[in-house]
Short mmCIF file of C-alpha atoms in Angstrom, two decimals:
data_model
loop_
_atom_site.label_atom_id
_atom_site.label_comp_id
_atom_site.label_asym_id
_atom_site.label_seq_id
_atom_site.Cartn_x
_atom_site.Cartn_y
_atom_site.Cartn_z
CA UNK A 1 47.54 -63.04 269.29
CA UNK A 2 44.00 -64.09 267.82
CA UNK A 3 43.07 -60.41 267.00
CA UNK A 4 46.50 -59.70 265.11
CA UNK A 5 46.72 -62.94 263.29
CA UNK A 6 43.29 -62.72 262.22
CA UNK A 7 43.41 -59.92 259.56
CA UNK A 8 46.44 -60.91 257.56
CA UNK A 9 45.16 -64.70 257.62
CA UNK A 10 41.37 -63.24 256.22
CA UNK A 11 43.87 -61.15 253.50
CA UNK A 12 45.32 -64.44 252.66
CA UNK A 13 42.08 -66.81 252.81
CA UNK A 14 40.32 -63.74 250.64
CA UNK A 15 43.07 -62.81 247.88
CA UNK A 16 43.99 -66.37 247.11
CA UNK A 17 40.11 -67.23 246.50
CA UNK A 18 39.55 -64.56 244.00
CA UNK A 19 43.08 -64.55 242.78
CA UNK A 20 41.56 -65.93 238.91
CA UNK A 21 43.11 -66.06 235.91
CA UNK A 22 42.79 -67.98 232.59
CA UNK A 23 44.11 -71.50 232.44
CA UNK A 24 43.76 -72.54 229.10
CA UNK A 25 47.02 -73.50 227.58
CA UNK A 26 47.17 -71.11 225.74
CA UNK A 27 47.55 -68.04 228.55
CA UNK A 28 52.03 -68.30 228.55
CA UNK A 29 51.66 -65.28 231.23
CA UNK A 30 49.53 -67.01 233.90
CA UNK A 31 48.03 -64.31 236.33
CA UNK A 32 47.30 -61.18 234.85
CA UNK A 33 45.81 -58.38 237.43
CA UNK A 34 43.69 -56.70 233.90
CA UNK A 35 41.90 -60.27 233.29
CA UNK A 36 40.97 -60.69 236.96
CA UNK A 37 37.10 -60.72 237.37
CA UNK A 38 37.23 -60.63 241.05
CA UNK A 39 38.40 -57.52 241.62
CA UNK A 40 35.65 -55.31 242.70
CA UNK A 41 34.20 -58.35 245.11
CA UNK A 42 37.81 -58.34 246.77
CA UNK A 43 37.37 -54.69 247.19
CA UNK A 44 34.03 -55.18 248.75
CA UNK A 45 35.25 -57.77 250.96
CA UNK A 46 37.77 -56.00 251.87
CA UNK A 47 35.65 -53.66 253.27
CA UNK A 48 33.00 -56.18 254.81
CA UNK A 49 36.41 -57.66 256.78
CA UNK A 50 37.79 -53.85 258.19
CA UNK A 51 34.11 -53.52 259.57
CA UNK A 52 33.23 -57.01 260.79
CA UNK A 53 37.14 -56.98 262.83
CA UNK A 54 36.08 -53.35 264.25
CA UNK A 55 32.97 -54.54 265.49
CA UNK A 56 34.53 -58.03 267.14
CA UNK A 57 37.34 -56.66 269.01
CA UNK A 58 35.50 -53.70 270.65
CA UNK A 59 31.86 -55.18 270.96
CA UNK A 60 32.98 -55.79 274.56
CA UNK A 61 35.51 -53.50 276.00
CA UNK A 62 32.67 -51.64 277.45
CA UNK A 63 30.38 -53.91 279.07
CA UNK A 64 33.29 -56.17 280.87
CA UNK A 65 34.24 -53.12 282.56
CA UNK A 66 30.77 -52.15 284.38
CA UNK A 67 31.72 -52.78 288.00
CA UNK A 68 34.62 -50.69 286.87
CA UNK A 69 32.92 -48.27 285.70
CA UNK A 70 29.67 -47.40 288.43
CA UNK A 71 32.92 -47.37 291.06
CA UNK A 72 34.29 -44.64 289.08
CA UNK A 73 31.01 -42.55 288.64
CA UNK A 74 31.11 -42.40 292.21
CA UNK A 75 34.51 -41.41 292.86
CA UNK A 76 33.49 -38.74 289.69
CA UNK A 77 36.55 -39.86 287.90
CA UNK A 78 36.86 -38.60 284.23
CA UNK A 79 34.62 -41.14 281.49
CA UNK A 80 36.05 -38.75 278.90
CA UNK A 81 39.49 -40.09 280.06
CA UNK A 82 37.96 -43.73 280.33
CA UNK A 83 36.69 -43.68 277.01
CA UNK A 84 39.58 -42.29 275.19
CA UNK A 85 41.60 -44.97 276.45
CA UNK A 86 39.85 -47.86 274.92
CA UNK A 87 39.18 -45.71 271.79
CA UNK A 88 42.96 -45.20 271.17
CA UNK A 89 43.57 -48.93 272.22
CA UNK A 90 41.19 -50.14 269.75
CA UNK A 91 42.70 -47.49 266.65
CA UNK A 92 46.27 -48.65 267.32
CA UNK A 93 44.93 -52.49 267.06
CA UNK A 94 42.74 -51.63 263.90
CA UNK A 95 45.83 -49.44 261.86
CA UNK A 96 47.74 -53.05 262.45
CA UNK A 97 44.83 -55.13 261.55
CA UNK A 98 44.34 -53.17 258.70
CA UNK A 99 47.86 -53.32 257.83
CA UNK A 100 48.84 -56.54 257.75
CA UNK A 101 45.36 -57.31 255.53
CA UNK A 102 46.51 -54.75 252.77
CA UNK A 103 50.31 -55.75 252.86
CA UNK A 104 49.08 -59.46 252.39
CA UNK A 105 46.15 -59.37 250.32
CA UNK A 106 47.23 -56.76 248.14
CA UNK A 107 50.32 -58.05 247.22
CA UNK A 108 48.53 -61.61 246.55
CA UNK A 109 46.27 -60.14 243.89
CA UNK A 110 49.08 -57.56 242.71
CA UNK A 111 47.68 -54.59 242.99
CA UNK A 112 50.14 -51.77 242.82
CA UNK A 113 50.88 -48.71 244.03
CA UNK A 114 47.52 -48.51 246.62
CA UNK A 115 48.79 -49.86 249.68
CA UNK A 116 48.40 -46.80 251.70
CA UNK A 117 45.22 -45.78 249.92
CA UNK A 118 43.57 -48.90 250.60
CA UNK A 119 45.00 -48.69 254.44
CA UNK A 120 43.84 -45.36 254.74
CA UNK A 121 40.08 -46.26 253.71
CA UNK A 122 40.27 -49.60 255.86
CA UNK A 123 41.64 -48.05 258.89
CA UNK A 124 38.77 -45.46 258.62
CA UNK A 125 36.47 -48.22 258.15
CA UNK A 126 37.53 -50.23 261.45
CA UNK A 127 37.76 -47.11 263.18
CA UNK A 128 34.08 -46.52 262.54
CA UNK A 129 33.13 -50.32 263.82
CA UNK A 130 35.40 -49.17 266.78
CA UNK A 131 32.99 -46.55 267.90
CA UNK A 132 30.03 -48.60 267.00
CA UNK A 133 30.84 -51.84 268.85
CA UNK A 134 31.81 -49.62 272.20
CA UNK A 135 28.07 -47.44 271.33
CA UNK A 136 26.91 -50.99 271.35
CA UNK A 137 28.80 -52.79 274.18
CA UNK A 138 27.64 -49.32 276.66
CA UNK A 139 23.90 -49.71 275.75
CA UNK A 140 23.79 -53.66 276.44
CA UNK A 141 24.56 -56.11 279.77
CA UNK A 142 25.04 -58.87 278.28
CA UNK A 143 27.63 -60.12 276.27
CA UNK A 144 25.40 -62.85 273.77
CA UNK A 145 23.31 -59.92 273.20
CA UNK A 146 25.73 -58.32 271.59
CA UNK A 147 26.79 -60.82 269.30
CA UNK A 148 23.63 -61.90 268.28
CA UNK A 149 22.82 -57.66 267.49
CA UNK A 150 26.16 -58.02 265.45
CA UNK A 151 24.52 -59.37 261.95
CA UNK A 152 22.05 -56.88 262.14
CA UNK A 153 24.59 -54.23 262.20
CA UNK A 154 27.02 -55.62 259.18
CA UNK A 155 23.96 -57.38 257.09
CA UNK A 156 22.20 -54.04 256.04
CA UNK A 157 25.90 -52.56 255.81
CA UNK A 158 26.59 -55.24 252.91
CA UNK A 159 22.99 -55.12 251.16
CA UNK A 160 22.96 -51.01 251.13
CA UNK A 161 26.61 -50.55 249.70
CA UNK A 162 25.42 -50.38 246.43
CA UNK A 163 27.19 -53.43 245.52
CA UNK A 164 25.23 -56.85 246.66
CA UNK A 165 22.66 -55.02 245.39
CA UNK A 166 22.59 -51.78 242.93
CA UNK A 167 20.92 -49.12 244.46
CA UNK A 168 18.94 -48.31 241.20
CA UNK A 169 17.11 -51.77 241.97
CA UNK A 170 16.15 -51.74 245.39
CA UNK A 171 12.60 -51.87 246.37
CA UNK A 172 11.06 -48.41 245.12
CA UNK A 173 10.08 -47.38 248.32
CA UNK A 174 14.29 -46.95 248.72
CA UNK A 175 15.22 -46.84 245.81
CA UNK A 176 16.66 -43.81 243.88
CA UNK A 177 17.85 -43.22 240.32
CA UNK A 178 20.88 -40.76 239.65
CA UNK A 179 21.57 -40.43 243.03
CA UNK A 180 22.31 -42.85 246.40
CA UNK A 181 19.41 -43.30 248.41
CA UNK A 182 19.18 -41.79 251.73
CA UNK A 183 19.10 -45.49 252.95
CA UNK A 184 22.83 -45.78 251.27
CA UNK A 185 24.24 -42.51 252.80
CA UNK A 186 24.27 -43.52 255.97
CA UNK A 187 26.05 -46.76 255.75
CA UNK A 188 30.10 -46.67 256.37
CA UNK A 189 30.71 -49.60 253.64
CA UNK A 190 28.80 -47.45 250.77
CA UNK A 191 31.40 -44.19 251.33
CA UNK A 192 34.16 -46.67 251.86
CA UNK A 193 33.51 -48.80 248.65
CA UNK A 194 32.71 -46.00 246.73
CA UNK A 195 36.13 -44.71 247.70
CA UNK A 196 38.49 -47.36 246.92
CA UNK A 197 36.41 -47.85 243.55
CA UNK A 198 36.86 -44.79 242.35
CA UNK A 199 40.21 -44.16 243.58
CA UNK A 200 41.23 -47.79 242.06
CA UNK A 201 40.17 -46.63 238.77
CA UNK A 202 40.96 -43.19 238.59
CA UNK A 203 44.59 -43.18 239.92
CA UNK A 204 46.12 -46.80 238.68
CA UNK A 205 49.48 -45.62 237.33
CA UNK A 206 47.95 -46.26 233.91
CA UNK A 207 44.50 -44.59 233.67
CA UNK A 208 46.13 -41.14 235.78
CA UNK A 209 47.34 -40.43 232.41
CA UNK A 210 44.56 -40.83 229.90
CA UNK A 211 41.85 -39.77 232.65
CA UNK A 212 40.52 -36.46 231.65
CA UNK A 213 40.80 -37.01 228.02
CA UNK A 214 38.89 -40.52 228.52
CA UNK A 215 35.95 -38.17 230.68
CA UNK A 216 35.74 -35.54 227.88
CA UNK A 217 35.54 -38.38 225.13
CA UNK A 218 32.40 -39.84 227.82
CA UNK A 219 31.17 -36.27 227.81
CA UNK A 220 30.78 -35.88 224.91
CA UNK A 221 29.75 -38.93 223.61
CA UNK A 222 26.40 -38.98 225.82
CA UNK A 223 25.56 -35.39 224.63
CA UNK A 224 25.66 -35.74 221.09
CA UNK A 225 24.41 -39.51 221.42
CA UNK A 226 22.31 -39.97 223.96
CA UNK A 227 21.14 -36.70 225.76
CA UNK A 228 20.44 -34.44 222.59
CA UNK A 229 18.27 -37.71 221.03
CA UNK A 230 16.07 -37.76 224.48
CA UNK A 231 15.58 -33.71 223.72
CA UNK A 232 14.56 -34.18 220.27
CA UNK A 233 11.94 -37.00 221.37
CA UNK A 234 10.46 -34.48 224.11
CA UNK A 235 10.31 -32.06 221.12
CA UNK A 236 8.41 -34.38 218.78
CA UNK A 237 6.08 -35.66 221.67
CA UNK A 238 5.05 -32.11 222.23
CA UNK A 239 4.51 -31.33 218.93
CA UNK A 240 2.68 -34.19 218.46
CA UNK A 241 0.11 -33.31 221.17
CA UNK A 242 -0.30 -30.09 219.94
CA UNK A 243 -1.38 -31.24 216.84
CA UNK A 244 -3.73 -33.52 218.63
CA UNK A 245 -5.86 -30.63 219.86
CA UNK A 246 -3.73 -29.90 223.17
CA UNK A 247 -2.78 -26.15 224.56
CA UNK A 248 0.60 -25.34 225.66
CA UNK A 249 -0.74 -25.08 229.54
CA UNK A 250 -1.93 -28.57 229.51
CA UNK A 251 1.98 -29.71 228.41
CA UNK A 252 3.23 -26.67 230.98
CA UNK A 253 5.27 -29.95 232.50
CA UNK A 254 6.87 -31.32 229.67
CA UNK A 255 8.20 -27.27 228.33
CA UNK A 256 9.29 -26.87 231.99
CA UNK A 257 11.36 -29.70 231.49
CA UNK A 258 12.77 -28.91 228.29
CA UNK A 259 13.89 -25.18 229.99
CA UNK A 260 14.81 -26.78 232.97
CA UNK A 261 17.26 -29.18 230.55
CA UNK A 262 18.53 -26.84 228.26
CA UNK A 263 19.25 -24.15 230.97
CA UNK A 264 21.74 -26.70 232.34
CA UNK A 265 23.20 -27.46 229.25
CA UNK A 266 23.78 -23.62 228.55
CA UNK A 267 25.72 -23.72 232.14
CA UNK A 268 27.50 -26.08 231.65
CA UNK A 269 28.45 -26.00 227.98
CA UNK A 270 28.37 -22.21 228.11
CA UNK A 271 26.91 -22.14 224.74
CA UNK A 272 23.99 -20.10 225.07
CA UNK A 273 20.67 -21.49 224.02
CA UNK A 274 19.01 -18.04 221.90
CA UNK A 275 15.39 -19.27 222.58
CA UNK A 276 16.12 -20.21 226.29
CA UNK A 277 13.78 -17.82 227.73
CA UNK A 278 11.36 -18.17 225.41
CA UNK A 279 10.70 -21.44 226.11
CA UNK A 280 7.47 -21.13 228.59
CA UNK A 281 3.71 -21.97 228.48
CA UNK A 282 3.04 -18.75 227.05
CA UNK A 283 6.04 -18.16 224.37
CA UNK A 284 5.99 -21.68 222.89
CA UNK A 285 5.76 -21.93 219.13
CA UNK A 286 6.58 -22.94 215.95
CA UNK A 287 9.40 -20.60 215.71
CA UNK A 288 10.97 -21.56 219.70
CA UNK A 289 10.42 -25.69 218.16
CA UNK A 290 12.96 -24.50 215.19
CA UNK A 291 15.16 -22.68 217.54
CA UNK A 292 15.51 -25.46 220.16
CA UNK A 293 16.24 -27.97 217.11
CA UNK A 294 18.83 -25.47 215.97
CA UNK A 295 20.37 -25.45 218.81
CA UNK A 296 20.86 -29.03 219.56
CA UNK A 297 21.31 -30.32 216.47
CA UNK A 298 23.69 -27.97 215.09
CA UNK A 299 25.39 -25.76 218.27
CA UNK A 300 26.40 -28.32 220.68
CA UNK A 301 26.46 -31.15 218.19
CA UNK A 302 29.10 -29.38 216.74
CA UNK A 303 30.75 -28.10 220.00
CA UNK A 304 30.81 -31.99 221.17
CA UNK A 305 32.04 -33.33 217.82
CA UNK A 306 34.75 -31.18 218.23
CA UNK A 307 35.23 -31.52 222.02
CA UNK A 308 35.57 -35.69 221.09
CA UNK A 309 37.59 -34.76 218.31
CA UNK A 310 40.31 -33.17 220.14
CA UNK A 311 40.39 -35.83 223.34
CA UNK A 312 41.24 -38.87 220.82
CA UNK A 313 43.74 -36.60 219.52
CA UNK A 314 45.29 -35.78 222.99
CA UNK A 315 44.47 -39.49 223.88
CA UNK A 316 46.37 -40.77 221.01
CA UNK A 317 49.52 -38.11 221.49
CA UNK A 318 49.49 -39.96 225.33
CA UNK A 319 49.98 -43.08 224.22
CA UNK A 320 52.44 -41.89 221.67
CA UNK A 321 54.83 -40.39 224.10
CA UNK A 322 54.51 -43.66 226.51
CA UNK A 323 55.22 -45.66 223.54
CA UNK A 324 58.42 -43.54 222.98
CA UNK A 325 58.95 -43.50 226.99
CA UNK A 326 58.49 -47.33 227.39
CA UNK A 327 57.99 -48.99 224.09
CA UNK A 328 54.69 -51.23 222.94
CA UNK A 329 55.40 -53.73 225.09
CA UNK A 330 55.77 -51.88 228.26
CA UNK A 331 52.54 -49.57 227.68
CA UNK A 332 50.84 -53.79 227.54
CA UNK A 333 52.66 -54.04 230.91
CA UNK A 334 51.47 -51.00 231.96
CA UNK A 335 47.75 -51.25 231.30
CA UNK A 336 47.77 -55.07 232.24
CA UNK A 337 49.61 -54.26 235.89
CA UNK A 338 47.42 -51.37 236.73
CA UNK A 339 43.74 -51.48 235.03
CA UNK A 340 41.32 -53.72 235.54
CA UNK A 341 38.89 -54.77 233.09
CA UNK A 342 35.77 -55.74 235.67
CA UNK A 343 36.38 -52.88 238.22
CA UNK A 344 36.33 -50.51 234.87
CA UNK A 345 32.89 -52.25 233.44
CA UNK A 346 31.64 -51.45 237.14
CA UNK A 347 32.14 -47.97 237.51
CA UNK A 348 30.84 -47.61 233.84
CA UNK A 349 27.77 -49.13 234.51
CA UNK A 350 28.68 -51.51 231.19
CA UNK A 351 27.07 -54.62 232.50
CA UNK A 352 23.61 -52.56 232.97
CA UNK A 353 20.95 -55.59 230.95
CA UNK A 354 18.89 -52.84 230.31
CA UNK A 355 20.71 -50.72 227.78
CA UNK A 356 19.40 -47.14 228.62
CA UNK A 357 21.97 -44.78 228.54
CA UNK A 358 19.70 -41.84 229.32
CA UNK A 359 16.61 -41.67 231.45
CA UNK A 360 13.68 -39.49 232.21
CA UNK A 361 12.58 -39.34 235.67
CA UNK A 362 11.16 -36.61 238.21
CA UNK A 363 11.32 -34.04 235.51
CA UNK A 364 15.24 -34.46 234.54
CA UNK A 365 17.33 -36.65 232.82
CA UNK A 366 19.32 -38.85 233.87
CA UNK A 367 22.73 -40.57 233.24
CA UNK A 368 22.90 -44.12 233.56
CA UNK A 369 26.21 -44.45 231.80
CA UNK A 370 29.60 -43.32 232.90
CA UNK A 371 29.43 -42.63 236.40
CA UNK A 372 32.42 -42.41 236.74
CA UNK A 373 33.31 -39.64 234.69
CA UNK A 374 30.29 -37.20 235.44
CA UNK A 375 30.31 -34.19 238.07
CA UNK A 376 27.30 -33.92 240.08
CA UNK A 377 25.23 -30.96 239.34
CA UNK A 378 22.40 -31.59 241.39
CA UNK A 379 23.42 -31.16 245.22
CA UNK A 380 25.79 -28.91 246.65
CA UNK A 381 25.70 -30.91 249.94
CA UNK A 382 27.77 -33.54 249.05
CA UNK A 383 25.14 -35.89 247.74
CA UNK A 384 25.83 -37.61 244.42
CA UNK A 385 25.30 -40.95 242.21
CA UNK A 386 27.23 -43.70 242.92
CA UNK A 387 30.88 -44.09 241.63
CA UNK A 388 30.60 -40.25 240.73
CA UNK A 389 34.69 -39.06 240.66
CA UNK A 390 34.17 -36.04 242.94
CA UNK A 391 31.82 -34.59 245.18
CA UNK A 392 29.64 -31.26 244.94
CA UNK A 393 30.18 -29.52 248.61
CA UNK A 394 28.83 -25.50 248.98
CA UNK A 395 29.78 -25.13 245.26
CA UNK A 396 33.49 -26.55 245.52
CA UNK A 397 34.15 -29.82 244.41
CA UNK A 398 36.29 -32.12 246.29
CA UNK A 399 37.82 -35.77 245.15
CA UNK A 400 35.38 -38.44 245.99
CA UNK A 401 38.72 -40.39 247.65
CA UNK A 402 38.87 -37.79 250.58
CA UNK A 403 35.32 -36.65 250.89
CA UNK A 404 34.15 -40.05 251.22
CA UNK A 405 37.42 -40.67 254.28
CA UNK A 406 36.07 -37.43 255.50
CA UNK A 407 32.47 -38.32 255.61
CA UNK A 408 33.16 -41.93 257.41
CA UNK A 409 34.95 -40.04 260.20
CA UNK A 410 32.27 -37.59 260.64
CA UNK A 411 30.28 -40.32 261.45
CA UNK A 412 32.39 -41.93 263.81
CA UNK A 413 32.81 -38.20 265.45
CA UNK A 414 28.77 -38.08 266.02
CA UNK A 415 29.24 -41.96 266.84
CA UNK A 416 31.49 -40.90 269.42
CA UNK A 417 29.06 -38.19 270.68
CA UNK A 418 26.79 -40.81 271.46
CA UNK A 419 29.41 -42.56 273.15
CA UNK A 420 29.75 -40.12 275.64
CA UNK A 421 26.57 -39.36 276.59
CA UNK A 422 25.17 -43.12 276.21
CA UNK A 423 22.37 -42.23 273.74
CA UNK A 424 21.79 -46.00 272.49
CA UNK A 425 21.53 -47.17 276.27
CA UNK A 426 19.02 -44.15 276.67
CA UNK A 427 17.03 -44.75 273.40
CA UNK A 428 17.07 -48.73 275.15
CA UNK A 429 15.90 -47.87 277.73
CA UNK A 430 13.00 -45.77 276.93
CA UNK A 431 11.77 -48.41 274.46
CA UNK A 432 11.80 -50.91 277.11
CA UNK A 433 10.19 -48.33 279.80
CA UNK A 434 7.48 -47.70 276.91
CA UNK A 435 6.98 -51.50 276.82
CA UNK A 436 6.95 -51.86 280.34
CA UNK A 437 4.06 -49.05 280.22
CA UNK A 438 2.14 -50.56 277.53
CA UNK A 439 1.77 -54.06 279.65
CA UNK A 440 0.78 -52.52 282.53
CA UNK A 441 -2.03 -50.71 280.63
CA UNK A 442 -3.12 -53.85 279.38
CA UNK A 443 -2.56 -55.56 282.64
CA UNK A 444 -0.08 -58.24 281.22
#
């Protein structure tokens, strides 16, 4: 009774906390789901809540049963069949935990039209804490143990979701700019935040329809603002060195980087750069400097001017036709039941203090604005920065929404591995047979 009560009464403890809106005098409409702050930290909680029931209702299915279980291994009945058993015991419990919480919190904060996407990504999440609270309850004999291990499990889970704490400003030894740390990838709540972020954002009922012309307006924008003004500063640093007395070779890094750049743009643009393989130690010049300039200034200025152009014009004939479909008033409606302001500043990166839209770093630049509307073009193995919409994999890319459900049950498939073949009690016990060795050497 506990375990089923205890989602939907979190879901109600949770939404009605955050569930803020403006109460001056003023505000005739009361709570409006656009003007709620809280959003993303409900999300986030959300999340914290789907992993923290996983872990509590399986962190000792495993080790209540050991007299159960050492009669079995001798009668050599199956542990696959053992196993199984709790693990579909536990799902069934989780997809109503994690039902209730959505139906109930959800409907608090009135947010529309995601009840089974949210589900999906909790469920997923629980599932995950499933497998790891019955790795956990295997490798351990006793039961306080286990619950004591439990905040070491969820804490790094909440500081390494990118959320508590942006990746970007971690301690440099994990941090990573333009992409999610390798400390990030392997933590459930990052792919499952990520997910419901970027699915809350992308596919509201209101921003499905203005979504691709709002990315090629972002696009845009950071070229011909932001990414051809870092080019022209590389340009005018180099020249300025070489007027300074110093020889092509001894800049060899900064013309790589300008090739490496502008070969990049040409693929993805697919307006060719004419000086693009001239630009090496050895065919630098005057004449390459004018070319490159030429290129950025005029070319794909142009190409992006007209590129932004034509999204506010489709952007604007949108909102025409919904006018027409619904009137000014609904389209209000619309944008004030579906979008949310914070959530949107968040996967925008518009509360970043420091300004930079565009970074140098390793040899590339970087994008520190818009997430949220740029590809990755770095990795074709799936990894990416955070909030990015989809998902490089083998040169296809796939919707950040499913990857990221994908990727959380891979890792409850290798959790379950593990399971089976009681690696964590293993890697237990050969710590503590180590330790045992290392006291006997020293004669403790």
């Amino acid at each position: 009774l506990i375990n089923f009560l205890e989602a939907p009464l979190l879901a109600l403890i949770l939404a009605y906390l955050v569930r803020y809106f403006n109460t001056d005098v003023e505000n005739t409409k009361g709570y409006i789901f656009r003007n709620n702050e809280n959003i993303p930290a409900y999300i986030f909680m959300s999340v914290v809540v789907a992993l923290f029931i996983g872990l509590t209702v399986s962190a000792e299915e495993i080790i209540r049963d050991r007299k159960i279980r050492k009669r079995e291994s001798f009668l050599n009945l199956s542990k696959g069949s053992y196993l199984w058993s709790k693990i579909i015991i536990m799902f069934v419990l989780s997809a109503i935990q994690t039902v209730t919480f959505v139906l109930v919190g959800n409907s608090i904060l009135g947010i529309k039209g995601m009840y089974f996407d949210y589900w999906l990504v909790l469920f997923t999440t629980s599932c995950f804490a499933n497998i790891l609270g019955l790795n956990i309850s295997s490798a351990f004999n006793s039961a306080v143990t286990i619950y004591i291990l439990i905040p070491f499990l969820i804490i790094p889970q909440l500081l390494l979701a990118g959320v508590v704490v942006k990746f970007d400003k971690l301690n440099p030894d994990l941090a990573a700019q333009g992409s999610v740390p390798m400390a990030g990838e392997v933590m459930a709540s990052r792919w499952a935040f990520e997910a419901l972020a970027v699915n809350q954002f992308k596919e509201n009922k209101y921003e499905r329809s203005f979504y691709k012309e709002h990315k090629r307006i972002s696009i845009a924008s950071y070229k011909k603002d932001y990414w051809t003004q870092k080019i022209q500063n590389k340009l005018s640093k180099i020249d300025n060195e070489l007027k300074a007395g110093k020889t092509p070779a001894q800049l060899h890094e900064e013309i790589e980087f300008l090739h490496s750049e502008l070969a990049k743009e040409q693929k993805f643009s697919r307006k060719a750069c004419p000086v693009l393989e001239q630009i090496t130690v050895q065919g630098y010049n005057e004449e390459v400097i004018a070319g490159i300039r030429k290129y950025i200034t005029g070319t794909l200025k142009d190409y992006y001017i007209d590129v932004d152009k034509a999204a506010r014009k489709k952007e604007n004939d949108i909102t025409l036709a919904l006018i027409d479909k619904i009137g000014n008033e609904g389209l209000v409606n619309l944008k004030d039941d579906y979008e949310n302001e914070s959530l949107l500043q968040l996967v925008r990166n518009a509360n970043d203090i420091s300004g930079e839209k565009c970074m140098e770093k390793d040899g590339r630049l970087i994008q520190r604005t818009d997430p949220i509307f740029e590809d990755p073009q770095d990795s074709k193995l799936g990894r990416a920065h955070f909030f990015a919409p989809r998902k490089n994999l083998f040169g296809f890319l796939y919707n950040t929404y499913w990857f990221n459900i994908c990727v959380i049950w891979f890792m409850s498939l290798v959790l379950m591995v593990t399971l089976y073949y009681d690696v964590f009690k293993w890697l237990l016990d050969s710590f503590g047979n180590l330790v045992a060795l290392f006291r006997k050497k020293k004669g403790y």
